[in-house]
Coordinates of C-alpha atoms and ligand atoms in Angstrom, one line a residue:
Chain A
M1 CA -31.0 14.7 -11.4
A2 CA -27.2 15.2 -11.7
Y3 CA -25.3 14.0 -8.7
E4 CA -21.7 14.2 -7.5
A5 CA -20.0 11.6 -5.4
V6 CA -18.2 12.6 -2.2
I7 CA -15.6 10.1 -1.1
G8 CA -13.2 9.9 1.9
M9 CA -10.7 7.2 2.3
E10 CA -9.3 5.5 5.4
V11 CA -6.3 3.4 4.8
H12 CA -4.6 1.1 7.3
V13 CA -1.0 0.1 6.5
E14 CA 1.2 -2.2 8.5
I15 CA 4.5 -0.4 9.0
N16 CA 7.4 -2.8 8.2
T17 CA 9.4 -2.7 11.4
R18 CA 11.2 -5.8 12.5
S19 CA 9.5 -6.0 15.9
K20 CA 6.0 -5.2 17.0
V21 CA 4.9 -1.7 18.1
F22 CA 4.9 -2.3 21.9
C23 CA 6.9 -5.5 22.3
A24 CA 9.9 -7.4 20.8
C25 CA 7.8 -10.1 19.0
S26 CA 8.7 -10.5 15.3
T27 CA 6.3 -9.1 12.7
A28 CA 7.0 -11.9 10.2
F29 CA 3.9 -12.5 8.2
D30 CA 3.9 -16.2 7.6
A31 CA 4.8 -17.6 11.0
P32 CA 2.6 -20.5 12.3
P33 CA -0.3 -19.3 14.4
N34 CA 0.4 -17.8 17.8
T35 CA 4.2 -18.3 17.7
N36 CA 5.0 -14.5 17.5
V37 CA 3.2 -13.7 20.8
C38 CA 4.2 -12.6 24.3
P39 CA 2.5 -11.4 27.4
V40 CA 2.4 -7.8 26.0
C41 CA 0.7 -8.6 22.7
L42 CA -1.5 -11.2 24.3
G43 CA -2.8 -8.5 26.7
M44 CA -1.8 -10.3 29.9
P45 CA -2.5 -8.2 33.0
G46 CA 0.3 -6.3 34.5
V47 CA 2.5 -6.0 31.4
L48 CA 4.0 -2.7 30.2
P49 CA 4.0 -1.8 26.5
V50 CA 7.0 0.3 25.3
L51 CA 6.7 2.2 22.0
N52 CA 9.0 1.1 19.1
R53 CA 11.1 4.2 18.1
E54 CA 11.2 3.1 14.5
M55 CA 7.4 3.3 14.3
V56 CA 7.6 7.0 15.3
N57 CA 10.4 7.6 12.7
K58 CA 8.4 5.9 9.9
T59 CA 5.2 7.6 10.8
V60 CA 6.8 11.0 10.8
A61 CA 8.4 10.2 7.4
V62 CA 5.0 9.3 6.0
G63 CA 3.5 12.4 7.5
L64 CA 6.2 14.6 5.9
A65 CA 5.7 12.9 2.6
L66 CA 2.0 13.7 2.8
N67 CA 2.7 17.3 3.7
C68 CA 1.4 16.9 7.2
R69 CA 2.1 19.0 10.2
I70 CA 4.0 16.9 12.7
S71 CA 2.6 17.2 16.2
R72 CA 5.3 18.5 18.6
W73 CA 3.4 16.8 21.4
S74 CA 1.5 13.6 20.9
K75 CA 0.1 10.7 22.9
M76 CA -1.3 7.3 22.7
D77 CA -4.9 6.6 23.7
R78 CA -7.1 3.6 24.6
K79 CA -10.0 2.8 22.3
N80 CA -12.3 0.6 24.3
Y81 CA -14.4 -2.1 22.7
F82 CA -15.1 -5.8 23.0
Y83 CA -14.1 -8.1 20.2
P84 CA -12.3 -11.5 20.2
D85 CA -9.4 -10.0 18.1
L86 CA -8.6 -7.7 20.9
A87 CA -7.3 -9.4 24.0
K88 CA -7.1 -6.3 26.2
N89 CA -10.6 -5.1 25.3
Y90 CA -9.0 -1.9 24.1
Q91 CA -6.8 -1.0 21.1
I92 CA -3.9 1.3 21.7
S93 CA -4.4 4.1 19.2
Q94 CA -4.3 7.9 18.9
Y95 CA -7.4 10.0 19.4
D96 CA -7.2 13.7 19.7
L97 CA -3.5 14.3 19.2
P98 CA -2.4 12.2 16.2
L99 CA 1.2 12.4 15.3
C100 CA 0.5 13.7 11.8
Q101 CA -2.2 16.2 10.9
E102 CA -3.5 18.5 8.1
G103 CA -1.6 17.3 5.1
F104 CA -2.4 16.8 1.4
L105 CA -1.5 14.6 -1.5
D106 CA -1.7 15.8 -5.1
I107 CA -3.1 13.2 -7.4
E108 CA -3.3 13.2 -11.2
V109 CA -6.3 12.0 -13.1
D110 CA -6.7 12.4 -16.9
G111 CA -3.8 14.9 -16.9
A112 CA -5.4 17.2 -14.3
T113 CA -4.0 17.6 -10.8
R114 CA -6.3 17.4 -7.8
R115 CA -5.3 18.1 -4.2
I116 CA -6.6 15.6 -1.7
G117 CA -6.6 16.7 2.0
I118 CA -5.1 14.4 4.5
T119 CA -7.0 14.8 7.8
R120 CA -4.6 12.8 9.9
A121 CA -2.2 9.9 10.1
H122 CA -2.0 8.1 13.5
M123 CA -0.2 5.2 15.1
E124 CA -2.0 2.2 16.4
E125 CA -1.6 -1.5 16.9
D126 CA -3.0 -4.1 14.6
T127 CA -5.5 -6.7 16.0
A128 CA -5.4 -10.5 16.0
R129 CA -6.6 -12.5 13.1
N130 CA -9.8 -14.5 13.2
T131 CA -10.3 -17.6 11.2
H132 CA -13.4 -19.6 10.4
S133 CA -11.6 -22.7 9.4
I134 CA -12.1 -24.3 12.8
G135 CA -15.7 -25.3 12.3
G136 CA -18.2 -26.5 14.9
G137 CA -19.6 -23.0 15.6
Q138 CA -16.2 -21.8 16.7
S139 CA -13.5 -19.4 15.4
G140 CA -9.8 -19.6 15.9
V141 CA -7.8 -16.5 16.9
D142 CA -4.1 -16.0 15.9
F143 CA -2.4 -13.2 17.8
N144 CA 0.7 -13.1 15.6
R145 CA -0.8 -9.9 13.9
A146 CA -1.8 -8.4 17.3
G147 CA 0.6 -5.5 18.0
V148 CA 2.0 -5.2 14.5
P149 CA 2.4 -1.5 14.0
L150 CA -0.4 0.0 12.1
L151 CA -0.7 3.5 10.5
E152 CA -4.2 4.8 9.8
I153 CA -4.3 7.5 7.1
V154 CA -7.5 9.4 6.7
T155 CA -8.4 11.8 3.9
E156 CA -10.9 14.7 3.8
P157 CA -14.0 13.9 1.8
D158 CA -12.3 15.3 -1.3
L159 CA -12.4 12.5 -3.7
R160 CA -15.1 12.7 -6.4
S161 CA -14.9 9.5 -8.5
A162 CA -13.7 5.9 -8.5
D163 CA -10.8 6.9 -10.8
E164 CA -9.7 9.4 -8.2
V165 CA -9.9 6.8 -5.5
Y166 CA -7.7 4.5 -7.7
A167 CA -5.2 7.4 -8.3
Y168 CA -5.1 8.3 -4.6
L169 CA -4.4 4.7 -3.5
T170 CA -1.8 4.1 -6.2
M171 CA 0.1 7.3 -5.3
L172 CA -0.2 6.6 -1.6
K173 CA 1.1 3.1 -2.1
Q174 CA 4.0 4.4 -4.2
I175 CA 5.0 6.9 -1.5
L176 CA 4.8 4.2 1.2
E177 CA 7.0 1.9 -0.9
Y178 CA 9.5 4.7 -1.7
L179 CA 9.8 5.4 2.0
D180 CA 10.2 1.7 2.8
A181 CA 7.5 2.2 5.3
S182 CA 5.2 -0.7 4.3
D183 CA 5.1 -3.7 2.0
C184 CA 1.6 -2.5 1.0
N185 CA 0.6 -6.0 0.2
I186 CA -3.2 -5.7 -0.1
E187 CA -3.6 -9.4 -0.6
E188 CA -1.7 -10.2 2.6
G189 CA -3.6 -7.5 4.3
S190 CA -0.7 -5.1 5.0
L191 CA -2.7 -2.4 3.3
R192 CA -6.4 -2.2 3.9
A193 CA -8.5 0.5 2.2
E194 CA -12.0 1.6 3.3
A195 CA -14.0 4.1 1.4
N196 CA -16.8 6.3 2.8
V197 CA -19.1 7.0 -0.1
S198 CA -22.1 9.4 -0.4
V199 CA -23.7 11.3 -3.3
R200 CA -25.4 14.7 -3.4
P201 CA -27.1 16.8 -6.1
V202 CA -24.4 18.8 -7.9
G203 CA -24.0 22.2 -6.2
A204 CA -25.5 21.0 -2.9
Q205 CA -23.5 22.0 0.2
T206 CA -24.7 19.3 2.6
L207 CA -23.5 15.7 2.4
G208 CA -25.7 12.8 1.6
V209 CA -26.0 9.7 3.8
K210 CA -22.7 7.7 3.5
T211 CA -22.0 4.0 3.4
E212 CA -18.6 2.5 4.3
I213 CA -17.0 -0.1 2.0
K214 CA -14.7 -2.5 3.9
N215 CA -12.8 -5.7 3.4
V216 CA -11.9 -5.4 -0.2
A217 CA -8.9 -7.5 -1.2
S218 CA -7.4 -5.5 -4.2
L219 CA -6.9 -2.0 -5.4
H220 CA -8.9 -2.8 -8.4
G221 CA -11.7 -4.2 -6.2
V222 CA -11.8 -1.0 -4.1
T223 CA -12.2 1.1 -7.3
K224 CA -14.9 -1.2 -8.6
A225 CA -16.7 -1.3 -5.3
V226 CA -16.7 2.6 -5.1
E227 CA -18.0 2.8 -8.7
Y228 CA -20.8 0.3 -7.9
E229 CA -21.7 2.1 -4.7
I230 CA -21.9 5.5 -6.4
A231 CA -24.3 4.1 -9.0
R232 CA -26.3 2.4 -6.3
H233 CA -26.8 5.6 -4.3
V234 CA -27.8 7.5 -7.4
R235 CA -30.3 4.7 -8.4
V236 CA -31.8 4.5 -4.9
L237 CA -32.2 8.3 -4.7
D238 CA -33.6 8.6 -8.2
E239 CA -36.2 6.0 -7.3
G240 CA -37.2 8.1 -4.3
G241 CA -35.6 5.8 -1.8
T242 CA -33.2 6.5 1.0
I243 CA -29.7 5.3 1.7
T244 CA -29.1 3.5 5.0
Q245 CA -25.8 4.4 6.8
E246 CA -24.0 1.0 7.1
T247 CA -20.9 -0.9 6.3
R248 CA -20.9 -2.8 3.0
G249 CA -18.7 -5.5 1.7
W250 CA -17.6 -6.2 -1.8
D251 CA -18.5 -9.4 -3.7
A252 CA -15.8 -9.5 -6.4
D253 CA -17.4 -12.5 -8.2
R254 CA -20.8 -11.0 -8.6
G255 CA -19.4 -7.4 -8.8
L256 CA -21.7 -5.8 -6.2
T257 CA -21.6 -4.5 -2.7
F258 CA -23.7 -6.0 0.1
S259 CA -24.8 -5.0 3.6
Q260 CA -22.5 -6.3 6.3
R261 CA -23.6 -7.1 9.8
Q262 CA -22.3 -4.6 12.3
K263 CA -20.4 -5.3 15.5
E264 CA -23.0 -5.8 18.2
S265 CA -21.6 -3.2 20.5
A266 CA -22.3 0.4 20.1
H267 CA -19.5 2.5 18.7
D268 CA -18.8 4.5 21.9
Y269 CA -15.1 3.9 22.5
H270 CA -14.6 6.1 25.6
Y271 CA -11.1 7.0 24.5
F272 CA -8.8 8.1 27.3
P273 CA -5.0 8.6 27.4
E274 CA -3.0 5.4 27.6
P275 CA -1.5 5.6 31.1
D276 CA 1.2 3.0 30.4
L277 CA 2.8 4.9 27.5
A278 CA 4.7 8.2 27.9
P279 CA 3.8 11.1 25.6
I280 CA 5.7 11.5 22.4
V281 CA 7.6 14.7 21.8
V282 CA 9.0 15.1 18.3
D283 CA 11.1 18.3 18.4
E284 CA 12.2 20.3 15.4
A285 CA 15.6 18.7 15.4
W286 CA 14.1 15.2 15.2
E287 CA 11.6 16.2 12.5
Q288 CA 14.5 17.8 10.5
R289 CA 16.6 14.7 10.7
I290 CA 13.8 12.6 9.3
R291 CA 13.1 15.2 6.6
E292 CA 16.7 15.2 5.5
G293 CA 16.6 11.4 5.3
L294 CA 13.6 11.3 3.0
P295 CA 14.2 9.9 -0.5
E296 CA 13.2 11.7 -3.6
L297 CA 9.5 11.0 -3.8
P298 CA 7.6 9.6 -6.8
A299 CA 6.1 12.8 -8.1
A300 CA 9.5 14.7 -8.0
R301 CA 11.3 11.7 -9.5
R302 CA 8.7 11.5 -12.3
S303 CA 9.1 15.1 -13.4
R304 CA 12.9 14.8 -13.1
F305 CA 12.9 11.8 -15.4
S306 CA 11.1 13.7 -18.0
D307 CA 13.4 16.7 -17.7
Q308 CA 16.7 15.0 -17.3
Y309 CA 16.3 12.0 -19.6
G310 CA 13.8 13.4 -22.1
L311 CA 11.3 10.6 -21.4
S312 CA 7.6 11.0 -22.2
T313 CA 5.3 11.5 -19.2
Y314 CA 4.0 8.0 -19.8
D315 CA 7.4 6.4 -19.7
A316 CA 8.5 8.4 -16.7
A317 CA 5.4 7.3 -14.8
I318 CA 6.0 3.6 -15.6
L319 CA 9.7 3.8 -14.7
T320 CA 9.0 5.5 -11.4
A321 CA 6.1 3.2 -10.4
T322 CA 8.5 1.6 -7.9
R323 CA 11.6 2.9 -6.4
A324 CA 13.5 -0.3 -7.4
M325 CA 12.5 0.1 -11.1
A326 CA 13.5 3.8 -11.0
D327 CA 16.8 2.9 -9.4
Y328 CA 17.4 0.2 -12.0
F329 CA 16.7 2.6 -14.8
E330 CA 19.0 5.3 -13.4
A331 CA 21.8 2.8 -12.8
T332 CA 21.5 1.6 -16.4
A333 CA 21.7 5.2 -17.7
A334 CA 24.6 5.9 -15.4
C335 CA 26.5 3.0 -17.1
G336 CA 26.3 5.0 -20.4
A337 CA 23.2 3.6 -22.0
D338 CA 21.1 5.9 -24.0
P339 CA 18.2 6.8 -21.6
K340 CA 15.4 6.3 -24.2
Q341 CA 16.8 2.9 -25.3
A342 CA 17.3 1.9 -21.7
A343 CA 13.7 2.8 -20.9
N344 CA 12.4 0.8 -23.9
W345 CA 14.4 -2.3 -23.0
I346 CA 13.4 -2.1 -19.3
M347 CA 9.7 -1.5 -19.9
G348 CA 9.6 -3.9 -22.8
D349 CA 11.7 -7.0 -23.0
L350 CA 13.1 -7.0 -19.5
Q351 CA 9.8 -6.4 -17.9
A352 CA 8.3 -9.2 -20.0
L353 CA 11.1 -11.6 -18.8
L354 CA 10.5 -10.5 -15.2
T355 CA 6.7 -11.0 -15.5
L356 CA 7.2 -14.4 -17.1
S357 CA 9.2 -15.6 -14.2
A358 CA 7.1 -13.7 -11.6
M359 CA 10.3 -11.9 -10.5
D360 CA 10.8 -8.5 -8.8
I361 CA 13.3 -6.2 -10.5
R362 CA 15.3 -6.2 -7.3
A363 CA 16.1 -9.9 -8.0
C364 CA 16.7 -9.4 -11.7
P365 CA 19.6 -11.6 -12.9
V366 CA 20.6 -9.0 -15.4
Q367 CA 22.3 -6.1 -13.6
P368 CA 22.0 -2.6 -14.9
D369 CA 25.7 -2.6 -16.1
A370 CA 25.0 -5.8 -18.0
L371 CA 22.0 -4.3 -19.7
A372 CA 23.9 -1.2 -20.6
G373 CA 26.6 -3.5 -22.0
M374 CA 24.0 -5.2 -24.3
I375 CA 22.7 -1.8 -25.4
A376 CA 26.2 -0.7 -26.2
L377 CA 26.7 -3.8 -28.5
I378 CA 23.6 -2.7 -30.5
D379 CA 24.9 0.9 -30.6
D380 CA 28.3 0.0 -32.0
G381 CA 26.7 -2.3 -34.6
T382 CA 28.0 -5.6 -33.1
I383 CA 24.5 -7.0 -32.9
S384 CA 21.1 -6.0 -34.3
G385 CA 18.3 -5.0 -32.1
K386 CA 16.5 -8.2 -33.0
I387 CA 19.5 -10.4 -31.9
G388 CA 19.6 -8.2 -28.8
K389 CA 16.3 -9.6 -27.8
D390 CA 17.6 -13.1 -27.9
V391 CA 20.8 -12.1 -26.2
L392 CA 18.9 -10.4 -23.3
G393 CA 16.8 -13.6 -22.9
E394 CA 20.0 -15.6 -22.7
M395 CA 21.5 -13.1 -20.2
F396 CA 18.4 -13.4 -18.1
A397 CA 18.6 -17.2 -18.1
T398 CA 22.3 -17.6 -17.6
G399 CA 23.5 -14.4 -15.9
K400 CA 26.3 -14.1 -18.6
T401 CA 27.3 -10.8 -20.2
A402 CA 26.0 -9.9 -23.6
R403 CA 29.6 -9.9 -25.0
A404 CA 30.3 -13.4 -23.7
I405 CA 27.0 -14.7 -25.3
V406 CA 27.6 -12.9 -28.6
E407 CA 31.2 -14.3 -28.8
A408 CA 30.3 -17.9 -27.7
K409 CA 27.4 -18.1 -30.2
G410 CA 29.0 -16.2 -33.0
L411 CA 26.1 -13.7 -33.1
T412 CA 28.3 -10.8 -34.2
Q413 CA 26.4 -8.9 -36.8
I414 CA 27.7 -9.2 -40.4
S415 CA 28.7 -5.6 -41.1
D416 CA 31.2 -6.4 -43.8
A417 CA 29.7 -5.4 -47.1
D418 CA 31.6 -7.9 -49.2
A419 CA 30.7 -10.8 -46.9
L420 CA 27.0 -9.7 -47.0
R421 CA 27.2 -9.2 -50.9
A422 CA 28.2 -12.9 -51.3
V423 CA 25.1 -14.0 -49.4
I424 CA 22.9 -11.5 -51.3
L425 CA 24.2 -12.7 -54.7
E426 CA 23.4 -16.2 -53.7
V427 CA 19.8 -15.3 -52.7
I428 CA 19.4 -13.3 -56.0
E429 CA 20.5 -16.3 -58.0
K430 CA 18.2 -18.7 -56.1
N431 CA 15.1 -16.5 -56.5
P432 CA 15.0 -15.4 -60.2
A433 CA 11.2 -15.1 -60.3
Q434 CA 11.0 -12.7 -57.3
V435 CA 14.0 -10.7 -58.6
E436 CA 12.2 -10.3 -61.9
Q437 CA 9.0 -9.2 -60.2
Y438 CA 11.0 -6.6 -58.2
R439 CA 12.7 -5.3 -61.3
S440 CA 9.3 -5.0 -63.1
G441 CA 8.1 -2.6 -60.3
K442 CA 6.6 -5.0 -57.7
E443 CA 8.6 -3.5 -54.8
K444 CA 6.7 -5.4 -52.1
V445 CA 8.8 -8.4 -53.0
L446 CA 11.8 -6.7 -51.4
G447 CA 10.7 -7.8 -48.0
F448 CA 10.8 -11.4 -49.1
L449 CA 14.3 -11.1 -50.4
V450 CA 15.5 -9.4 -47.1
G451 CA 13.9 -12.2 -45.2
Q452 CA 15.8 -14.8 -47.3
V453 CA 19.1 -13.0 -46.6
M454 CA 18.3 -12.8 -42.9
R455 CA 17.5 -16.5 -42.9
A456 CA 20.8 -17.3 -44.6
T457 CA 22.7 -15.3 -42.1
Q458 CA 20.7 -16.5 -39.1
G459 CA 19.5 -13.0 -38.5
K460 CA 23.1 -11.6 -38.2
A461 CA 23.0 -9.3 -41.2
N462 CA 23.3 -5.7 -40.3
P463 CA 19.8 -4.6 -41.4
R464 CA 20.8 -1.2 -42.8
L465 CA 23.8 -2.6 -44.7
L466 CA 21.7 -5.5 -46.0
N467 CA 19.1 -3.0 -47.3
D468 CA 21.7 -0.9 -49.0
V469 CA 23.7 -3.7 -50.7
L470 CA 20.5 -5.6 -51.8
L471 CA 19.1 -2.5 -53.4
A472 CA 22.4 -1.8 -55.1
E473 CA 22.5 -5.4 -56.5
L474 CA 18.9 -5.3 -57.6
R475 CA 19.3 -2.1 -59.5
K476 CA 22.2 -3.5 -61.5
P477 CA 21.0 -4.5 -64.9
Chain B
M1 CA -24.6 19.2 36.7
S2 CA -26.7 16.5 35.0
Q3 CA -27.6 13.5 37.1
I4 CA -26.9 9.9 36.3
T5 CA -30.1 8.1 35.2
V6 CA -30.9 4.4 35.2
E7 CA -30.6 4.6 31.4
D8 CA -27.0 5.8 31.7
V9 CA -26.2 2.9 33.9
E10 CA -27.8 0.4 31.5
Y11 CA -25.9 1.9 28.6
I12 CA -22.6 1.8 30.3
A13 CA -23.3 -1.8 31.6
G14 CA -24.1 -2.7 28.0
L15 CA -20.8 -1.3 26.7
A16 CA -18.9 -3.1 29.4
Q17 CA -20.9 -6.3 28.7
L18 CA -22.1 -6.5 32.3
E19 CA -25.4 -7.9 33.3
V20 CA -26.8 -5.9 36.2
D21 CA -30.0 -6.7 38.1
A22 CA -32.6 -4.0 39.1
A23 CA -31.4 -3.6 42.7
T24 CA -27.8 -3.2 41.6
K25 CA -28.8 -0.8 38.9
A26 CA -30.6 1.4 41.5
R27 CA -27.6 1.3 43.8
L28 CA -25.1 2.1 40.9
T29 CA -27.3 4.9 39.8
E30 CA -27.1 6.6 43.2
E31 CA -23.4 5.8 43.7
L32 CA -22.3 7.0 40.3
G33 CA -24.3 10.1 40.8
K34 CA -22.5 10.8 44.1
I35 CA -19.1 10.2 42.5
L36 CA -19.9 12.6 39.6
G37 CA -21.2 15.1 42.1
Y38 CA -18.0 14.9 44.1
V39 CA -15.8 15.3 41.0
A40 CA -18.1 18.2 39.9
K41 CA -16.8 20.1 42.9
L42 CA -13.6 20.6 40.9
N43 CA -15.6 22.8 38.5
E44 CA -15.9 25.3 41.3
L45 CA -12.2 26.0 41.2
D46 CA -10.8 28.8 39.1
T47 CA -8.5 27.1 36.6
R48 CA -8.0 29.9 34.2
D49 CA -4.2 30.0 34.7
V50 CA -3.7 26.3 35.0
P51 CA -2.4 24.7 31.8
P52 CA -4.4 21.6 30.8
M53 CA -2.9 18.3 31.8
M54 CA -2.9 16.0 28.7
H55 CA -1.4 13.0 30.3
A56 CA -0.8 11.5 33.8
L57 CA 2.8 10.7 33.1
E58 CA 5.5 13.3 33.5
M59 CA 7.9 11.3 31.4
R60 CA 8.2 11.6 27.7
N61 CA 9.8 9.7 24.8
V62 CA 10.2 6.3 26.3
F63 CA 11.1 4.0 23.4
R64 CA 12.5 0.7 22.6
E65 CA 14.8 0.0 19.7
D66 CA 13.4 -2.0 16.8
E67 CA 14.9 -5.3 17.6
A68 CA 13.0 -8.6 17.5
G69 CA 13.5 -10.9 20.5
P70 CA 12.2 -14.3 21.4
S71 CA 8.4 -14.8 21.8
L72 CA 6.6 -17.3 24.1
P73 CA 6.6 -21.0 23.3
R74 CA 3.2 -21.6 21.9
D75 CA 2.1 -24.2 24.4
L76 CA 2.8 -21.6 27.1
A77 CA 1.0 -18.9 25.3
L78 CA -2.1 -21.1 24.9
R79 CA -2.0 -22.7 28.3
A80 CA -4.1 -20.2 30.2
A81 CA -6.8 -20.0 27.5
P82 CA -10.2 -21.4 28.3
S83 CA -10.2 -23.2 25.0
H84 CA -7.5 -23.8 22.3
D85 CA -6.6 -26.5 19.8
G86 CA -2.9 -26.4 20.1
Q87 CA -2.6 -23.7 17.4
Y88 CA -5.4 -21.2 17.9
F89 CA -7.3 -19.6 20.8
I90 CA -10.8 -20.9 20.3
V91 CA -13.7 -18.6 20.8
P92 CA -17.4 -18.8 20.0
R93 CA -17.9 -18.3 16.3
I94 CA -17.6 -14.6 15.3
L95 CA -20.5 -13.7 13.1
D96 CA -19.9 -10.3 11.6
T97 CA -17.0 -8.8 9.8
D98 CA -14.2 -11.2 10.5
E99 CA -11.9 -12.6 7.9
V100 CA -12.0 -16.0 6.4
Ligands
ZN501 ZN1 4.6 -9.6 21.8

């Protein structure tokens, strides 16, 4: 039987405010255990949480970027359950009046656009972190993470494949980064993606039994886990079995999902309005201010890069993958570099240098104007593209300008025909056999002779000129 | 108006992680039933023209600015805990979905 997969995503992202959502404790990730804690985030009796204004600002910005309706009137609620990561025995979250509702995100898979419904995005607090490293039948709890602002973004069950899940998460991550709303570091847990997966016969209206995939430590892992889970559902159903509704983890080493033990308590959270926090009213003026402050979003920037700079869809997608990369490219083009050349240098040699030194483009020692300066030296024939690669490496290592390096090392291209002819004549004289071969029609030998001239000039010969003069000399009787 | 049953009391006690003996269960069943019955009187009122109250607070938009301030010294934070190791709060091993 032919099946189709039905997938909905729940993504939790930590919003990158300086202080926690209801208290002034720092949100720094790597502090020693239980050093960013206070009576509020430890859930001491009698304390009063106060909502961080920036959390509301960033949540509304994310909501607008996801085409959501922003609730004029919103409130926080208590979600009651027992767990050691929750000191108060409830999590402050949003239940029936989330700040953002009914949006969508257009994703692209294999050149086709699919609209994924966003059910809601709501504010909540992160929980403490448990560690097993204590031993002796005990767990340690670190409350540094408790109270870090968390945004939960929920989609409609609109996704149909693992590829779509990957595209959705990638686009969502890009948007969150463009908005400077979250670090989206899935390894450090600042972005956590859960997938609800079910399958049904193609054309069926009702949904199959779903399983929920949790605790996957990479985007690639989420995609693999969804792929595995779809195949598992189909196999079980084809064999006449039934799917059990449950939470499943992902074993990255063995490449399979496995059943996870559930929290003991029933999922009956008895939500009620948080009496310690006042309702949130985002009026039109506030919403408008945030809307006006939104940066150009990835999809818009991508299509503008194609139109304005004549870049291919592929190049535009790579250059807009992060806001910093896109900014870098535009700054280089603004310094007068040819956009296509700038794109090639950034995506090629510069990216390779960054990757090699595990460096983010924001920390790149070669500034956009310096890169443009190097490209200009190639354009005006001062250096060849090949020398340019070496010069860029030197710029990256020393922070010097291309011109300074070219002058100091005498790398200026030999573009003087007479100077080049002298070298060429020498090569011709030293390689009579190859010259003879060429003249008797074995034209492949030309490459060897070009190589000899390049070697003699330490790569500084202007390639076009070299070709012209060499051919002219070889054709002389 | 549905009445509170012993099963309801057991379920709620379970959620609240309370152990309740048979006599207390019987008493709570009756008392909770009375409370619900009392509240149910409100249903007799005509509330057609009364806007729903979504929140007990009349205030709105009470915020703090996003500035980090000092936290508690760790020894003070841990002091009241039944068990700690100087770094972590120590709890009985958590078996299900916690992180490593
Ligand atoms: Zn705190």
